[in-house]
C-alpha positions as a printed Julia matrix, in Angstrom:
557×3 Matrix{Float64}:
 69.56   20.84   39.03
 66.88   21.5    41.3
 64.95   24.79   42.38
 62.7    24.99   45.6
 60.58   27.6    46.59
 58.21   27.88   49.31
 56.41   29.44   52.0
 54.02   28.7    54.94
 50.99   27.83   52.94
 52.16   26.3    49.8
 55.47   24.83   48.5
 56.64   23.21   45.26
 59.68   21.65   43.91
 61.15   21.49   40.26
 63.63   19.2    38.97
 64.95   19.97   35.53
 66.56   17.15   33.64
 68.65   17.19   30.47
 70.3    20.31   29.35
 69.8    22.9    26.67
 66.48   24.15   25.24
 64.56   21.2    25.47
 65.08   20.25   29.32
 62.07   19.38   30.99
 60.31   20.04   34.52
 60.03   16.51   35.86
 58.5    16.89   39.25
 55.67   19.2    40.58
 53.94   18.84   44.0
 51.34   21.12   45.26
 49.88   21.04   48.97
 46.92   22.49   47.87
 44.6    19.14   48.33
 45.75   17.15   45.49
 49.16   15.66   44.25
 50.34   15.76   41.02
 53.69   13.6    39.9
 55.11   13.5    36.57
 57.9    11.17   36.1
 61.41   12.15   34.91
 61.82   13.27   31.48
 64.86   14.27   29.7
 66.0    15.26   25.94
 69.84   15.03   25.97
 71.62   17.14   23.24
 74.45   15.32   21.17
 78.0    16.39   21.54
 78.82   19.04   18.74
 81.08   16.83   16.89
 78.0    14.48   16.53
 75.88   16.7    14.82
 79.18   18.02   12.77
 79.61   14.32   11.37
 75.71   13.85   10.85
 75.54   17.19    8.74
 78.75   15.76    6.92
 77.26   12.47    6.25
 74.26   13.95    4.81
 76.53   16.51    2.64
 78.31   13.7     1.41
 75.5    11.52    0.2
 73.78   14.73   -1.32
 76.91   15.3    -3.59
 76.71   11.74   -4.74
 73.2    11.99   -5.23
 74.05   14.98   -7.62
 76.64   12.66   -9.04
 74.46    9.78   -9.81
 71.81   12.29  -11.25
 74.41   13.62  -13.48
 75.14   10.01  -14.58
 71.39    9.23  -15.33
 71.4    12.47  -17.41
 73.99   11.22  -19.85
 72.8     7.85  -20.09
 75.53    5.95  -17.94
 73.07    4.93  -15.05
 69.33    3.86  -15.86
 66.81    6.29  -14.32
 64.05    4.21  -12.42
 61.78    6.66  -11.1
 59.0     8.18  -12.67
 59.62   10.89  -15.09
 57.73   12.78  -18.37
 57.51   10.91  -21.62
 59.92   12.58  -24.23
 57.38   14.07  -26.24
 56.05   16.02  -23.23
 59.26   17.58  -22.54
 57.86   21.04  -23.4
 54.94   20.66  -21.04
 54.79   21.82  -17.47
 56.83   19.32  -15.06
 54.61   16.93  -13.47
 57.58   15.31  -11.57
 59.79   17.91  -10.05
 63.3    16.22  -10.01
 64.52   18.42   -7.01
 61.48   17.74   -4.92
 62.23   13.99   -5.6
 65.75   14.1    -5.06
 65.79   13.21   -1.42
 63.34   10.22   -2.26
 65.44    8.99   -5.39
 69.01    9.22   -4.06
 68.54    8.73   -0.21
 65.66    7.1     0.83
 65.45    4.16   -1.93
 69.02    3.17   -0.92
 67.64    2.27    2.37
 64.14    1.58    1.62
 64.35   -2.11    2.64
 64.17   -0.68    6.13
 60.44   -0.13    5.74
 57.5    -1.28    4.45
 58.17   -5.02    5.38
 55.71   -7.34    4.41
 54.01   -9.01    7.4
 52.23  -12.59    6.93
 50.8   -13.14   10.48
 49.05  -11.8    13.44
 51.26   -8.32   14.4
 51.1    -9.55   17.89
 53.85  -10.02   20.32
 55.94  -11.91   17.35
 55.1   -11.79   13.9
 56.45  -13.29   10.69
 58.17  -11.21    7.81
 58.04  -12.44    4.32
 61.69  -12.37    2.85
 62.38  -10.14   -0.06
 65.49   -9.18   -2.1
 66.21   -6.71   -4.46
 68.26   -6.87   -7.59
 68.6    -3.35   -8.36
 69.25   -1.55   -5.04
 65.61   -1.29   -3.71
 63.74    0.12   -6.79
 62.03   -3.19   -7.03
 61.68   -6.35   -4.33
 60.84   -9.67   -5.14
 59.53  -12.59   -2.44
 61.61  -15.41   -1.96
 58.87  -17.69   -0.9
 60.48  -17.84    2.61
 59.79  -16.3     6.22
 61.56  -15.08    8.9
 59.7   -16.56   11.83
 58.84  -15.33   15.08
 60.19  -11.92   15.0
 59.9    -9.86   18.1
 57.54   -7.06   17.55
 58.81   -3.89   18.92
 57.26   -1.49   16.28
 53.27   -1.94   16.69
 51.25    0.14   18.84
 49.8    -2.99   20.44
 50.08   -1.42   24.08
 47.35   -3.78   25.93
 47.97   -6.95   23.52
 44.37   -6.78   22.32
 45.52   -7.49   18.71
 45.13  -11.16   19.16
 43.28  -13.89   17.14
 42.37  -16.12   20.39
 39.12  -17.81   19.56
 37.8   -17.64   22.87
 38.32  -13.75   23.2
 37.15  -12.95   19.69
 33.71  -14.91   20.11
 31.66  -11.87   20.45
 33.42  -10.42   17.58
 32.74  -13.42   15.3
 28.81  -13.17   16.38
 28.64   -9.47   15.44
 29.91  -10.35   12.35
 27.53  -12.64   11.47
 24.69  -10.38   12.72
 25.63   -7.27   11.18
 28.13   -8.33    8.33
 31.38   -6.57    7.87
 30.28   -3.13    6.34
 27.74   -0.59    6.85
 27.51    0.84    3.33
 26.24    4.08    4.51
 26.95    7.18    7.07
 25.49    7.37   10.52
 22.96    9.9     9.37
 21.39    7.7     6.86
 21.05    4.36    7.18
 24.24    3.29    8.9
 23.21    4.29   12.8
 23.74    0.86   14.64
 22.56    0.02   17.8
 26.44   -0.95   18.88
 27.58    2.61   17.59
 25.4     4.09   20.26
 26.41    1.44   22.94
 30.0     2.31   22.23
 29.55    6.15   22.35
 27.81    5.61   25.7
 30.55    3.29   27.34
 33.4     5.67   25.55
 31.84    8.5    27.48
 31.46    6.29   30.91
 34.92    5.34   30.48
 36.16    8.94   30.4
 34.02   10.4    32.72
 32.45   12.88   30.46
 28.98   14.02   29.26
 29.24   12.3    25.84
 30.87   11.07   22.94
 31.15   10.08   19.24
 32.71    7.5    17.46
 34.63    7.94   13.7
 35.94    5.17   11.23
 39.35    6.42   10.95
 41.75    7.85   13.58
 43.58   10.23   11.23
 40.11   11.79   10.2
 39.07   12.3    13.5
 41.67   15.19   13.92
 41.82   16.38   10.35
 37.71   16.37    9.82
 36.75   17.64   13.08
 39.35   20.52   13.86
 37.69   22.46   11.13
 34.22   22.25   12.73
 35.55   23.56   15.91
 37.4    26.44   14.8
 37.76   28.91   11.53
 38.66   32.11   10.54
 39.16   34.63   13.23
 40.15   31.76   15.59
 43.56   31.23   17.07
 45.23   27.85   17.28
 48.11   27.66   19.61
 49.89   24.12   18.85
 52.64   22.24   20.18
 55.7    22.04   17.77
 55.59   18.22   17.97
 52.14   17.65   17.29
 51.23   14.86   14.9
 50.42   15.58   11.19
 46.69   14.9    11.84
 46.76   17.75   14.05
 48.39   19.97   11.72
 46.56   19.31    8.67
 43.06   19.73   10.94
 44.59   22.85   12.02
 45.47   24.17    8.37
 42.14   23.08    6.99
 40.0    24.89    9.39
 41.39   28.44    8.14
 42.22   29.48   11.6
 45.53   31.53   12.6
 48.23   28.94   13.7
 50.79   29.79   16.3
 53.46   27.16   17.31
 54.66   26.96   20.64
 58.03   25.07   21.79
 57.11   21.54   22.97
 55.93   21.42   26.55
 57.46   24.97   27.01
 55.0    26.68   29.43
 56.73   29.98   29.04
 56.63   29.88   25.13
 52.96   28.81   25.4
 51.97   31.56   28.06
 53.69   34.19   25.89
 51.71   33.15   23.22
 48.24   33.27   25.13
 49.57   36.64   26.61
 50.13   38.18   23.15
 46.69   36.86   21.93
 44.81   38.34   24.9
 46.83   41.53   24.72
 46.85   42.39   20.93
 44.34   40.35   19.32
 44.01   39.8    15.73
 46.78   41.34   13.4
 45.84   44.68   11.6
 42.53   45.12   13.53
 43.54   43.93   16.96
 39.93   42.68   17.38
 39.77   39.78   19.98
 40.15   36.36   18.57
 36.68   34.36   18.2
 38.38   31.44   20.16
 41.88   30.51   21.17
 42.09   26.8    21.28
 45.58   24.96   22.62
 46.09   21.55   20.81
 48.43   19.22   22.59
 48.87   15.61   22.65
 48.87   13.22   25.69
 52.06   11.31   24.7
 53.96   12.31   21.82
 54.85    9.2    19.58
 58.11   10.43   18.2
 59.49   11.78   21.53
 57.89    9.46   24.19
 57.26   12.39   26.21
 54.01   13.08   28.5
 52.31   16.37   28.03
 52.4    18.5    31.06
 48.95   18.71   31.27
 48.25   20.42   35.14
 50.2    23.66   33.8
 48.34   23.58   30.53
 44.96   23.56   32.38
 46.25   26.11   34.65
 47.05   28.32   31.59
 44.14   27.6    29.88
 41.79   28.62   32.7
 44.14   31.66   33.41
 43.82   33.06   29.68
 40.23   31.52   29.0
 41.24   29.62   26.12
 39.95   26.04   25.03
 42.14   22.88   25.32
 42.15   19.82   22.75
 43.81   16.8    23.89
 44.84   14.23   21.72
 45.34   11.08   23.6
 45.81    8.48   20.34
 48.91    7.05   22.08
 48.07    7.71   25.89
 44.4     6.34   26.38
 44.53    2.67   27.43
 48.27    3.28   27.62
 48.7     5.1    31.02
 46.85    5.88   34.29
 46.6     3.42   37.13
 43.4     2.2    35.13
 44.39    3.11   31.7
 42.31    6.27   31.52
 45.18    8.39   30.06
 46.98   11.6    31.1
 43.69   12.93   32.91
 43.81    9.92   35.27
 47.75   10.15   35.29
 47.66   13.46   36.62
 44.46   13.36   38.91
 42.52   15.93   36.75
 39.11   16.13   36.34
 38.32   15.47   32.54
 35.72   18.37   32.6
 38.79   20.76   32.74
 39.5    19.43   29.09
 37.08   20.93   26.5
 37.94   18.27   23.59
 39.24   14.87   24.19
 40.07   13.05   21.47
 41.52    9.41   21.27
 41.85    6.54   18.85
 40.93    2.89   19.02
 43.94    1.78   16.83
 46.48    1.25   19.51
 45.57    0.07   22.95
 42.2    -1.15   21.64
 43.6    -3.21   18.76
 41.13   -1.89   16.25
 40.3     0.81   14.32
 38.86    4.25   14.46
 38.59    7.21   16.95
 36.68    9.34   19.08
 35.69   12.77   20.21
 34.2    13.49   23.93
 33.25   16.13   26.09
 30.26   18.26   26.64
 26.94   17.22   25.12
 26.76   20.18   23.22
 30.24   19.86   22.09
 29.19   16.37   20.55
 25.82   17.3    19.36
 27.37   20.22   17.36
 30.01   17.71   15.82
 27.13   15.34   14.78
 25.73   18.14   12.33
 28.98   20.05   11.23
 31.75   17.27   11.25
 32.82   16.34    7.67
 33.66   12.98    8.86
 30.42   12.78   10.74
 28.37   13.7     7.84
 30.14   12.16    4.7
 32.04    9.18    6.18
 30.61    5.53    6.32
 30.25    4.31    9.36
 32.47    2.21   11.69
 32.5    -1.41   10.65
 30.3    -3.66   12.95
 33.43   -5.98   13.78
 35.45   -3.51   14.48
 32.74   -1.71   16.76
 32.43   -4.9    18.68
 36.17   -5.37   19.16
 36.17   -2.0    20.49
 33.59   -3.0    22.88
 35.33   -5.99   23.8
 38.43   -4.63   24.69
 37.1    -1.38   26.79
 34.95   -3.48   28.99
 37.91   -5.93   29.75
 39.62   -2.85   30.71
 37.03   -1.16   32.91
 36.12   -5.11   34.27
 32.65   -5.19   33.1
 33.47   -8.63   31.62
 33.71   -9.85   35.16
 37.54  -10.4    35.01
 40.51   -8.59   36.1
 42.64   -9.56   32.75
 41.96   -5.8    31.39
 43.59   -4.3    34.68
 46.27   -7.08   34.67
 47.12   -5.45   31.33
 47.51   -2.23   32.27
 49.58   -2.99   34.97
 51.87   -5.17   33.16
 52.5    -2.68   30.37
 53.45   -0.26   33.28
 55.71   -2.87   34.43
 57.23   -3.86   30.94
 57.79    0.06   30.29
 59.69    0.65   33.61
 62.03   -2.37   33.31
 62.77   -1.85   29.56
 63.55    1.61   30.08
 65.65    1.07   33.01
 67.62   -1.42   31.28
 68.52    0.77   28.32
 69.58    3.58   30.77
 71.99    1.16   32.27
 73.47    0.39   29.15
 74.23    3.81   28.66
 71.97    4.39   25.72
 70.68    8.12   25.21
 66.54    7.36   25.22
 64.06   10.36   24.96
 60.8    10.64   26.9
 58.76    9.9    30.05
 59.21    7.15   32.29
 55.83    6.36   31.95
 55.5     6.43   28.38
 55.7     2.9    26.54
 57.21    4.77   23.41
 60.66    4.21   23.64
 63.09    6.18   21.25
 66.77    5.1    21.24
 68.71    7.94   19.8
 71.24    6.83   16.75
 71.89   10.12   15.55
 73.74    9.41   12.14
 71.77    8.23    8.94
 74.32    5.17    8.54
 73.71    3.99   12.1
 69.91    3.99   11.19
 70.52    1.64    8.35
 72.89   -0.71    9.99
 70.72   -1.02   13.23
 67.5    -1.81   11.66
 69.06   -4.71    9.53
 71.21   -5.93   12.34
 68.48   -6.23   14.52
 66.11   -8.24   11.97
 68.78  -10.54   11.33
 68.66  -11.2    15.24
 64.63  -11.52   14.74
 63.8    -8.23   16.53
 61.66   -5.88   14.1
 61.98   -2.44   15.07
 60.67    1.17   13.65
 63.97    3.29   12.57
 63.26    7.05   11.98
 65.51    9.84   10.57
 65.2    13.34    8.59
 62.54   14.78    7.4
 60.56   12.85    9.92
 62.75   14.23   12.81
 65.46   16.83   13.21
 68.47   15.87   11.0
 70.68   15.44   13.91
 68.23   13.1    15.91
 67.49    9.97   14.04
 66.47    7.25   15.99
 64.96    3.84   16.59
 61.5     3.62   18.34
 60.31    0.63   20.28
 56.78    0.68   21.19
 56.18   -1.87   24.29
 53.04   -4.16   25.19
 51.54   -5.55   27.83
 52.0    -9.2    25.42
 55.65   -8.88   25.57
 57.25  -11.23   28.25
 60.34  -10.5    30.23
 62.11  -12.87   27.93
 61.27  -11.15   24.93
 62.23   -7.76   26.37
 65.8    -9.21   27.52
 66.28  -11.0    24.12
 65.87   -7.38   22.69
 67.9    -5.97   24.84
 70.59   -8.51   24.27
 70.33   -7.78   20.39
 70.84   -4.22   21.21
 74.01   -4.8    22.95
 75.21   -7.01   20.23
 75.08   -4.34   17.87
 78.27   -3.22   19.71
 76.38    0.05   21.33
 75.44    1.19   17.75
 72.88    3.8    19.38
 74.8     4.54   22.65
 76.14    7.58   23.82
 78.74    8.85   21.06
 81.09   10.16   23.67
 81.35    6.56   25.26
 82.1     4.63   21.91
 85.39    3.13   21.15
 86.62    4.14   17.64
 88.18    0.77   16.86
 85.11   -1.05   18.0
 83.08    1.34   15.66
 85.46    0.61   12.54
 85.41   -3.11   13.48
 81.37   -3.15   13.33
 81.44   -1.25   10.03
 83.54   -4.09    8.65
 81.34   -6.84   10.41
 78.4    -5.53    8.58
 79.86   -4.72    5.19
 81.12   -8.61    5.3
 77.68   -9.72    6.5
 75.98   -7.62    3.73
 73.99   -5.84    5.83
 75.45   -2.24    4.52
 75.45   -3.56    0.77
 77.85   -0.82   -1.28
 76.63   -0.68   -4.98
 79.42    1.46   -6.03
 81.57    3.29   -3.04
 81.57    2.29    0.45
 81.21    5.83    2.39
 83.21    5.77    5.76
 82.86    9.53    6.35
 83.12    9.5    10.42
 86.51    9.17   12.29
 84.61    8.7    15.61
 81.38    7.02   14.51
 80.43    4.25   12.05
 78.68    6.07    9.35
 78.4     3.43    6.93
 75.65    5.06    3.9
 74.46    2.17    1.76
């Protein structure tokens, strides 16, 4: 659906893709000087029967969970989960059975798809330690064997800087010999090293802002700094798909939190208008601050923030903007400078720029950047700055090395070549999956590529089948995603070759379109896949094989 509006002075075009409440505006062009282009982004809703079958699948395993709890209560089945001792039965329960129901009866049965032990560099390929479970994933034991050269489609190694090349890492080794591994002090005491200040200056230069401050932990960069920026009497407008670190920081701040629909400008503007017109509840006093919190790339959806529209609303209603670029810095933009560069915006339009070094830079930690007054305030008021140990010297040098490489300060074009290779890999892989008929979420610029599987049994079967073909993927389901939107998430890297991506594409195709559009699936083929996976023991069944979908393969446990 397209909608055109225009006059002699200004024209704009909006193309809406997808359908339902999560359809996204994908293209915006403005004739006032600067053009802004956002690649297509869609969130296709599943057919109704898919949602029904998914709920039915969860309902059946929930019923079996209660049945198994009954067997444990009467002693017919061994209970492996932690519980109170018999002499403590009159105490207030430490372990709530109902709260652990999902973990005990659903997650534990498919736990082998997560926390797989890696025994090599997590680069474009890695080695996985083989493990077996004699009690259906309650305990694991290593066999001593490894699954070699598994293609890594799960790590956030966007630019391939998680590497062990001796020539590239020579400066890191030199810094380790000079400073050691740990600082054993906070920045305000004895832990402020020269390389810390050098990195902060380089980050500010890279982002095009006045000043920056680095932290040793990416998660804490959000959760410990937001309370230093807002508090009681302030209002936070948070995107509904924001990361847990943002949510935790907002809750710890004591500020009032209102949630707007993902990337929905009408929802955001409605809340901004209400905040300005009505003020605080009961007293109707003006809010001390109104802070909009968004991410550059949303890690579970692969979508890109509609930053130009949000900046326009922020200016219109005199609010502040907090931008989390954990997944976008280094990964998007012509030179890897994130979504501000992607949209051609002035970095000064963003009040608080946050990012992490754990992804594109192959290191650890995070940063806050912006005006000098902001950074000076955080140096004395942030819990992460005052109480946390300073960043490790070799980690600091790794970030310096990677950032200088991206900026070309090392005298090479390797960094820019990696940025361009990531963009090429992203476009190639997304286009191939779309050609195969899979439903994928997110923006065409995003290296995070979620492929929708919907049903919990598909998630389990897909992960095990892919590992059997030496492809490591991350699968995600409820409660991390909506119950009807279970998915596999591919994270692309500049270190991936076209041959690797073709092998992944072939592996996905081999699973008989496990994650394809359900309306295009062939019932007979899907039942055949269940039988194949069962015979290959990729869906082990301890007591009962649950075949609870006529149209799709829900092979639960």
